[in-house]
Amino acid sequence: MKLKRILLFTTGIVLLLFGNRKFWDIYQEGKLKAKKQEELAHANDDVVSRFETQKLVFDTETSTWNNPNIYFKVINLGNINYDALKKKNGSVKESNTVENASSSQ
């Protein structure tokens, strides 16, 4: 008699779980979301590993930021002719006539 009760009880629990469609939909949706989040985390790790980051260290004695990594910076030596680097002031005239058509379009 006790075996029959246990068997009926387990059958009822199994039918309750497997017969409830909403439960399985929610369960599968949750597993799918977790899988997508895990894939996204791995993709983000791949993207982050491609970029180089450098940490700046603050020197309290000189009150400056120092970069302990090797890096390149541009140093201009001597006098630079800044006037030559500026764009010249000029006007551009565009025309749509057949004789003077500009090729900018």
XYZ file of C-alpha atoms in Angstrom:
105
model
C 0.000 0.000 0.000
C 2.828 2.406 0.854
C 4.594 1.592 -2.427
C 1.426 2.409 -4.341
C 1.172 5.835 -2.650
C 4.823 6.670 -3.399
C 4.430 5.557 -7.006
C 1.253 7.612 -7.486
C 2.846 10.642 -5.811
C 5.946 10.528 -8.060
C 3.722 10.019 -11.117
C 1.707 13.086 -10.118
C 4.846 15.208 -9.661
C 6.246 14.057 -13.024
C 2.952 14.828 -14.770
C 2.769 18.195 -13.041
C 6.255 19.180 -14.217
C 6.212 17.677 -17.696
C 2.574 18.495 -18.374
C 2.964 22.207 -17.604
C 3.907 23.844 -20.927
C 4.449 27.291 -19.385
C 7.023 25.914 -16.965
C 9.113 24.409 -19.762
C 8.821 27.535 -21.911
C 10.045 29.705 -19.034
C 12.806 27.204 -18.218
C 14.064 27.038 -21.812
C 13.847 30.824 -22.199
C 15.922 31.285 -19.038
C 18.559 28.840 -20.252
C 18.654 30.589 -23.653
C 19.150 34.001 -21.999
C 21.951 32.630 -19.827
C 23.643 31.102 -22.873
C 23.392 34.395 -24.811
C 24.836 36.336 -21.874
C 27.727 33.879 -21.617
C 28.451 34.177 -25.360
C 28.296 37.970 -25.092
C 30.746 37.922 -22.178
C 33.191 35.798 -24.204
C 32.800 38.125 -27.205
C 33.476 41.163 -25.000
C 36.597 39.501 -23.612
C 37.844 38.967 -27.171
C 37.223 42.616 -28.070
C 38.873 43.950 -24.918
C 41.962 41.815 -25.474
C 42.547 43.508 -28.856
C 42.979 46.957 -27.321
C 46.076 48.134 -25.555
C 45.529 50.007 -22.336
C 48.109 51.878 -20.346
C 47.899 52.953 -16.747
C 49.097 56.385 -15.690
C 50.797 56.778 -12.321
C 50.590 60.025 -10.350
C 53.923 61.182 -8.965
C 53.200 63.044 -5.720
C 56.668 64.579 -5.474
C 56.489 66.406 -8.812
C 52.665 66.471 -9.041
C 52.688 65.021 -12.557
C 51.229 61.995 -14.273
C 53.784 59.482 -15.565
C 53.354 56.636 -18.009
C 55.611 53.709 -17.036
C 55.095 52.044 -20.438
C 57.220 52.727 -23.493
C 55.444 55.128 -25.820
C 56.236 57.535 -28.629
C 55.556 61.237 -28.641
C 56.244 63.893 -31.258
C 58.884 66.449 -30.387
C 59.315 69.427 -32.706
C 62.891 70.651 -32.885
C 63.755 74.081 -34.185
C 61.493 76.694 -35.697
C 58.396 75.600 -37.530
C 56.852 77.664 -40.290
C 53.229 77.568 -39.145
C 52.143 79.883 -41.954
C 53.047 77.218 -44.501
C 50.923 74.646 -42.652
C 47.791 76.811 -42.664
C 45.339 76.451 -45.510
C 45.429 79.306 -47.941
C 42.355 81.467 -48.189
C 40.819 80.889 -51.557
C 37.435 80.514 -53.097
C 36.171 77.635 -55.171
C 33.667 78.379 -57.867
C 31.469 75.522 -59.056
C 29.343 75.629 -62.137
C 26.789 73.240 -63.557
C 26.914 74.490 -67.108
C 28.073 72.055 -69.767
C 31.080 74.153 -70.736
C 32.398 74.727 -67.195
C 31.035 71.693 -65.343
C 33.003 70.762 -62.258
C 33.757 67.130 -61.542
C 32.930 67.361 -57.833
C 29.440 65.917 -58.150
